[in-house]
XYZ file of C-alpha atoms in Angstrom:
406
model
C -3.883 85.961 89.611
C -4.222 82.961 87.581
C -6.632 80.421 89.062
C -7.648 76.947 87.725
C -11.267 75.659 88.708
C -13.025 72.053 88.658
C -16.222 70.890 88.921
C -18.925 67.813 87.855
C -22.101 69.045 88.182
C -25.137 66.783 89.902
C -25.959 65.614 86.042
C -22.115 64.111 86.381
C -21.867 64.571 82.638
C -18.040 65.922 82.741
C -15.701 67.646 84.376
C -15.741 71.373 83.510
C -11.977 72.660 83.943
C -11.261 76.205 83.365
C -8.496 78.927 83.590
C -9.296 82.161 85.059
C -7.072 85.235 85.436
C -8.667 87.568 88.205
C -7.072 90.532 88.399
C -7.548 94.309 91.029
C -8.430 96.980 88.943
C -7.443 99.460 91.915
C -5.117 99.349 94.839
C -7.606 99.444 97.794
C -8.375 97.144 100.301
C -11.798 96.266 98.226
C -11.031 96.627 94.390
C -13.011 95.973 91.141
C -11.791 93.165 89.600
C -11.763 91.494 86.080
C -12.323 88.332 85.096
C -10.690 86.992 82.003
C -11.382 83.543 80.718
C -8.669 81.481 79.018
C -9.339 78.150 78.821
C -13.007 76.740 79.556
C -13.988 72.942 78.118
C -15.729 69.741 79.800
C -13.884 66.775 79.795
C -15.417 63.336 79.842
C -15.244 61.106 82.590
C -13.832 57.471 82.219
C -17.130 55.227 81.702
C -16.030 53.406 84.778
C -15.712 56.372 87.192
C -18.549 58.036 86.212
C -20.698 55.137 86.627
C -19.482 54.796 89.951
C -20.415 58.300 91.129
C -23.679 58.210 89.022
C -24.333 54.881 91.547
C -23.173 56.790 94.655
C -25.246 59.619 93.892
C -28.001 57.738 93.251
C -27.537 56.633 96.728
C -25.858 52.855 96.085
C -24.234 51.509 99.207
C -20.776 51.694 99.318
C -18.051 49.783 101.451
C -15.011 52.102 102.789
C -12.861 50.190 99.960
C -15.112 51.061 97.285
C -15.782 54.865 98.745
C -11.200 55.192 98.836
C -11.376 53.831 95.599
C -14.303 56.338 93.805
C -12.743 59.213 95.400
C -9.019 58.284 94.310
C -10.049 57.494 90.674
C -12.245 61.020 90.651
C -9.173 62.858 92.078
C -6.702 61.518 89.654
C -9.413 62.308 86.633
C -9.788 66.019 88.023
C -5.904 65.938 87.885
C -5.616 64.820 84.622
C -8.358 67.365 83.192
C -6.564 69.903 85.462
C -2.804 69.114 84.137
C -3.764 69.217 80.341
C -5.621 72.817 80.882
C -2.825 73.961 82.946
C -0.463 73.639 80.333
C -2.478 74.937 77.454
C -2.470 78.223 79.928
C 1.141 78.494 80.708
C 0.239 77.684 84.495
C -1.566 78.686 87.033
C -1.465 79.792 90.687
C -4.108 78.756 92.462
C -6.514 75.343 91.527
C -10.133 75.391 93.005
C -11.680 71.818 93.250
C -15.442 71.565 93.749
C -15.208 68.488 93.438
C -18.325 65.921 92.778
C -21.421 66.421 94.988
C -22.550 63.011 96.083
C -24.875 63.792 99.022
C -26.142 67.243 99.864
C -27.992 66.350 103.663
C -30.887 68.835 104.485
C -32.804 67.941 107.668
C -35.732 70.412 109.069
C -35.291 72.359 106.537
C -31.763 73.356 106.872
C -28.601 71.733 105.712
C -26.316 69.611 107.863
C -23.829 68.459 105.884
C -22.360 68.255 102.332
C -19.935 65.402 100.763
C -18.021 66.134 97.548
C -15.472 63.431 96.387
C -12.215 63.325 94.057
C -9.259 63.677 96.651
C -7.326 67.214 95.720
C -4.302 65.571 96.903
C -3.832 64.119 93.576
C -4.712 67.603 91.795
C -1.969 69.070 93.630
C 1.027 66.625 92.907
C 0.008 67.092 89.367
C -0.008 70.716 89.002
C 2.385 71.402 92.029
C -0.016 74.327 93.352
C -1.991 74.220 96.439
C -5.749 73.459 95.870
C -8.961 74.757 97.635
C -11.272 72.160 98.230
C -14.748 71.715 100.339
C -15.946 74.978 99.298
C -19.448 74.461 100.799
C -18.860 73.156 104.656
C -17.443 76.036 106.441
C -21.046 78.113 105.746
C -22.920 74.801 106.549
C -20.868 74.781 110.055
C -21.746 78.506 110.489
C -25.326 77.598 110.319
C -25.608 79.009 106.823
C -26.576 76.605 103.654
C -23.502 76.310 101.804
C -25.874 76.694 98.266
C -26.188 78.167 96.427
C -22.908 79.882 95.745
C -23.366 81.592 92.480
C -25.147 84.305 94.139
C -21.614 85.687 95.186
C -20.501 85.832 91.614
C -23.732 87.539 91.041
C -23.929 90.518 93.544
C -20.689 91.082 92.234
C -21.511 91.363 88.467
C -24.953 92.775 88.555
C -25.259 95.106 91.420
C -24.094 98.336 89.572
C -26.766 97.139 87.071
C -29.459 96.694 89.330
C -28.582 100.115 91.392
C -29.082 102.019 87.918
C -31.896 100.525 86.526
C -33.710 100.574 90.092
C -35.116 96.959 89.522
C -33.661 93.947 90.793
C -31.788 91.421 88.031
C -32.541 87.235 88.477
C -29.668 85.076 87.351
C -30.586 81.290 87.243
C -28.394 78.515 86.714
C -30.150 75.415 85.032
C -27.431 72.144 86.418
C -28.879 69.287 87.664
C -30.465 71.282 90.213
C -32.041 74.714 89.335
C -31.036 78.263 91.624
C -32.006 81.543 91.394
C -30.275 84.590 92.462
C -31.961 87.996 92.539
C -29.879 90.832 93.026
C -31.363 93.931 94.330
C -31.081 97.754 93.460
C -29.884 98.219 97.067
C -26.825 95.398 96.856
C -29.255 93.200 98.840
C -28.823 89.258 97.336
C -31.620 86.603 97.721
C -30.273 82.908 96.459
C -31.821 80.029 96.986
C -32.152 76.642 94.810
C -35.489 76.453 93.448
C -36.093 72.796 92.791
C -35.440 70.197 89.720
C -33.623 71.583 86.399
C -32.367 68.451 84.550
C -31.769 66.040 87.590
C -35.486 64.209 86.636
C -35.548 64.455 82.893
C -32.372 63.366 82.583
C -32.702 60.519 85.417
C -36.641 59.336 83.362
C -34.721 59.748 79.933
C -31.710 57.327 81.529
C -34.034 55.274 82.712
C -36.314 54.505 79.941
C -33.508 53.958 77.574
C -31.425 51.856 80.005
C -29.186 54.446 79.869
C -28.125 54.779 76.127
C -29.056 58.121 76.600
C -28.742 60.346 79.428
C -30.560 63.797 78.597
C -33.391 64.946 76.384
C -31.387 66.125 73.303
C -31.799 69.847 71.788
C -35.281 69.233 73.500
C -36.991 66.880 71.022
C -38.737 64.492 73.720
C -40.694 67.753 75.689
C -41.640 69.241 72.022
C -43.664 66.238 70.910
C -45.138 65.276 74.355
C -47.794 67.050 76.401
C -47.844 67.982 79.392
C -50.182 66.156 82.194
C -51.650 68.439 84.005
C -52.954 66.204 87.039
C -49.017 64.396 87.599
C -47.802 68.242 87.283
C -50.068 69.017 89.411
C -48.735 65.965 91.850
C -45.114 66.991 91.200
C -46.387 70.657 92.286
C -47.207 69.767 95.731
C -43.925 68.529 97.242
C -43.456 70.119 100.164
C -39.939 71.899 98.853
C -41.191 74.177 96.550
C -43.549 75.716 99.442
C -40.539 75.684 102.028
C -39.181 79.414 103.100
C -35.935 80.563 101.947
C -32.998 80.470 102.077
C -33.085 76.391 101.169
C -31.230 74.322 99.570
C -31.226 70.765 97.888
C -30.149 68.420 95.388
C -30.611 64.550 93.608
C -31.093 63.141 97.275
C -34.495 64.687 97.714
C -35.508 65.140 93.749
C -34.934 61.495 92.346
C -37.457 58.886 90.590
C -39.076 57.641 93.067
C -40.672 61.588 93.648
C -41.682 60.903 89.837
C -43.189 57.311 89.995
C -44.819 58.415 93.234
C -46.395 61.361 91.843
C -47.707 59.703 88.778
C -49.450 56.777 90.962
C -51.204 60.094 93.077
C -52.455 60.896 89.579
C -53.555 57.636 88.289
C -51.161 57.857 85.302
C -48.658 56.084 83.026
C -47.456 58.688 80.447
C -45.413 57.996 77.608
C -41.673 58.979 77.885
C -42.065 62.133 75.612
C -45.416 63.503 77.894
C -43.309 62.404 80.885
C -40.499 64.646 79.903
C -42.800 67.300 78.666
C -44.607 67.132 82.094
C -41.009 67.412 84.192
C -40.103 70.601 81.119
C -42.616 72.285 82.782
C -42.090 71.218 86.371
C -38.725 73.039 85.909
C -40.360 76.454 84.253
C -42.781 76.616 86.769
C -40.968 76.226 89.805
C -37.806 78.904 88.579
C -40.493 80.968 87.185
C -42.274 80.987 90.447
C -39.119 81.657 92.313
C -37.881 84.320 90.372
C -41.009 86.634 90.206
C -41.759 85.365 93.936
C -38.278 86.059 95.477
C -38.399 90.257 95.823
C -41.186 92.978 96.360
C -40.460 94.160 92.933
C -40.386 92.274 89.839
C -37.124 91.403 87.837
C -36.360 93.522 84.873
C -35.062 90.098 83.233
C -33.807 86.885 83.895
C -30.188 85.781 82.601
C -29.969 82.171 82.356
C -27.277 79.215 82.521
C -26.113 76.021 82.734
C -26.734 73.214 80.325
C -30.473 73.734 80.486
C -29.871 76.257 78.082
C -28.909 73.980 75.374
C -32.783 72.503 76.147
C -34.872 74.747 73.448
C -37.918 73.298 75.354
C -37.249 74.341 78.318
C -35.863 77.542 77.574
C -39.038 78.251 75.725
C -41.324 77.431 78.760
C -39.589 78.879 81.047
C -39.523 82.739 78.438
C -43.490 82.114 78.090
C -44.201 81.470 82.021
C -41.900 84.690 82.790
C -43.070 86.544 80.055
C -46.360 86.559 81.028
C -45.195 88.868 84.013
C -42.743 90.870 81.618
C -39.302 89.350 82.970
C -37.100 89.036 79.640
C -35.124 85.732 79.716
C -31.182 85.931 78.148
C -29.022 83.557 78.155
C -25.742 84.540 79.673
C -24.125 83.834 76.307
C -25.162 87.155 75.122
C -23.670 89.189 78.173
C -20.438 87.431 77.387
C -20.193 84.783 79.571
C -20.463 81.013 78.529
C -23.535 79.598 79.709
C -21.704 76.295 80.210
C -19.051 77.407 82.289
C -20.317 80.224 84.536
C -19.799 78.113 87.554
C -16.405 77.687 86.373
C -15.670 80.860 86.879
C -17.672 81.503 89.801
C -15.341 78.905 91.672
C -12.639 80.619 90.138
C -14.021 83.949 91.763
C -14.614 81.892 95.449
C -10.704 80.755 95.091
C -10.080 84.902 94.158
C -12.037 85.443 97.630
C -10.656 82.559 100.137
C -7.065 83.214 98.723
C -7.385 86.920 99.956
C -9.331 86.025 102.934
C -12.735 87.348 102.008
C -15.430 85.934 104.151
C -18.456 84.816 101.842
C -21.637 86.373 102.951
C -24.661 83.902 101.145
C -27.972 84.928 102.258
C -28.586 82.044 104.297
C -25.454 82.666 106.828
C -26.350 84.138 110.065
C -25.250 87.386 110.454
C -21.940 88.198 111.699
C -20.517 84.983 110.935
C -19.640 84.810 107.547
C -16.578 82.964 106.544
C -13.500 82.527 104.413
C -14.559 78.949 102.416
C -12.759 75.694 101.699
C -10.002 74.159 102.910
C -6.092 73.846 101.045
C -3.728 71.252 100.158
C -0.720 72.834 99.991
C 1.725 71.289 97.353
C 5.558 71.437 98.142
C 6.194 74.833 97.203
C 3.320 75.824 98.852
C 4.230 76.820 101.893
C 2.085 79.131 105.022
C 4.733 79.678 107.464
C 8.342 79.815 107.520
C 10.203 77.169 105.187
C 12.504 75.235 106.984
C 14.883 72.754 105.920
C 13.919 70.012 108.921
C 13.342 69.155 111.905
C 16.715 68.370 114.344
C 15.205 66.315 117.436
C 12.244 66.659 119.972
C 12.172 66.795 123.259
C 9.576 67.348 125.921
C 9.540 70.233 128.706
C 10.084 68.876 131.857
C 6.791 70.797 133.475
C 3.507 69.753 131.171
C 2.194 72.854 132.451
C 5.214 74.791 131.018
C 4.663 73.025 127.618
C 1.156 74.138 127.501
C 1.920 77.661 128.140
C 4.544 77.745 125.439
């Protein structure tokens, strides 16, 4: 099957668009299956619609005409990126559209509710497939989390691994916000997101630059700063990083004004580079506390991705704070799967799933109710039930309480 996924992660640097072909390697009711990328790029967003979502997501107030108009400009964009990959491919079957995250609401400790924006409708006219959409809600309504997701993808790729070796593997994916997964020798799956990857040292970089530049490049910022131990410290304490898992969270609860709040407990002003050195380290501790934290046993390694992996500083904190407990650190790039695009192919994987009516069982759903995710547009050829050419006339039963029976 030959499935098309979107996404913008919470950084909203692009929308990564990729072509998938998923296909049974056995004739049961619960085959192996292989993955086969065939197209995988970012495209850019329009400078106008991404600075509208950046302002959404940094939690501007929007009127009802401005919210129609952000989430019709981000549909047609995903339609666009989606048409132009679709063709390279030859077509596709299926599209999966995560859409943009704008608002991830956790309350108590638990979410409640998740919006994602850029209308499928559009992405279905365009490629004339139906399209899954709202991928997280149907977990969040079953009491589960709804993130993260990639731990789905994960039991699937590393549980024969983790059965043999007899320790359990970590994957964690380094987006705006940072998740591990650790997937254990028994097929047992803990996920959770751990806290801040890039979502603060992009937002301070953005910020002290007025925005000419959105992310600390190859690193260079975190390599000549140090690190200040009493805001770290600060930044330490939020009450997230001691919560219980499963949790989940995202820009809404990790923005500046943790930062500036956390440097006035300290009594500091750092420079940009020892602020972004500082926040380097926030993210190494925190997913290096997670990962050797999440299982009785530690991980044998750690197999990393996401565009923190294009951050030598952070990559090299986070090896040395994992290393010290003897948890190698890959990138996923070396197992064969771009570390830019794994969650392109995980959605890819959740459309494989829904399409076949898998229920997806995250760690945080209750159990007994896991369920089939997302929601369809169909597109005209698209069609659940039988296809018929009209409809003649209506008319109403005489008893109501016939009608209702029938």
């Amino acid at each position: 099957m030959r499935i098309l996924s979107l996404q913008s992660g919470t950084s909203v640097d692009g929308i990564d668009v990729a072509v998938v072909d998923i296909d049974p390697l056995d004739a049961s009711d619960r085959p192996v299956v292989r993955l086969t990328s065939v197209v995988a790029r970012t495209v850019a967003w329009s400078e106008a619609t991404r600075a509208l979502l950046l302002a959404a997501v940094e939690g501007q107030s929007l009127t009802p005409a401005e919210f129609v108009r952000m989430d019709t400009l981000a549909g047609q964009e995903f339609a666009e990126a989606a048409a132009g990959a679709a063709e390279e491919a030859g077509g596709v079957e299926l599209a999966v559209s995560h859409g943009q995250t704008l608002h991830h609401w956790v309350e108590d400790g638990h979410a409640r509710g998740t919006l994602q924006v850029g209308q499928p409708a559009w992405i279905a006219e365009r490629l004339g497939v139906p399209v899954l959409s709202d991928v997280r809600s149907a977990d969040i309504a079953a009491g589960g989390e709804g993130a993260p997701l990639m731990g789905l993808f994960d039991r699937a790729w590393l549980a024969g691994e983790a059965a043999r070796s007899g320790r359990p593997v970590a994957t964690v994916n380094l987006g705006g916000i940072a998740n591990v997964q650790i997937v254990e020798p028994d097929g047992g799956l803990v996920a959770f997101d751990s806290g801040p990857a890039n979502a603060l040292i992009d937002a301070a970089v953005a910020r002290a630059t007025d925005g000419r530049q959105g992310q600390d490049t190859d690193g260079l910022l975190a390599a000549t700063g140090r690190v200040d131990e009493r805001m770290l410290g600060e930044l330490l304490a939020h009450p997230y990083f001691s919560a219980p898992t499963p949790k989940s969270t995202g820009r809404e609860t990790f923005d500046l004004a943790v930062v500036d709040a956390a440097a006035a407990r300290a009594g500091v002003e750092p420079e940009l580079a020892d602020l972004v050195a500082t926040l380097t380290s926030l993210t190494a501790r925190t997913v290096a506390d997670a990962v050797r934290s999440s299982s009785s046993h530690i991980p044998s390694r750690a197999i990393v991705s996401g565009g923190g992996t294009r951050n030598p500083a952070l990559m090299r904190a986070l090896s040395a704070v994992l290393g010290l407990h003897g948890v190698d650190v890959t990138s996923s790039d070396a197992l064969g799967i771009d570390a830019d695009h794994k969650e392109s192919l995980l959605f890819a994987f959740v459309g494989y799933l829904s399409w076949h009516g898998v229920p997806a069982d995250l760690p945080g759903t209750p159990a007994g109710r896991a369920r089939v995710l997302g929601r369809l547009t169909l597109a005209p050829d698209s069609v659940p039930g039988r296809r018929l050419r009209g409809v003649a006339g209506l008319t109403l039963a005489a008893d109501p309480a016939l009608a209702v029976a029938r």
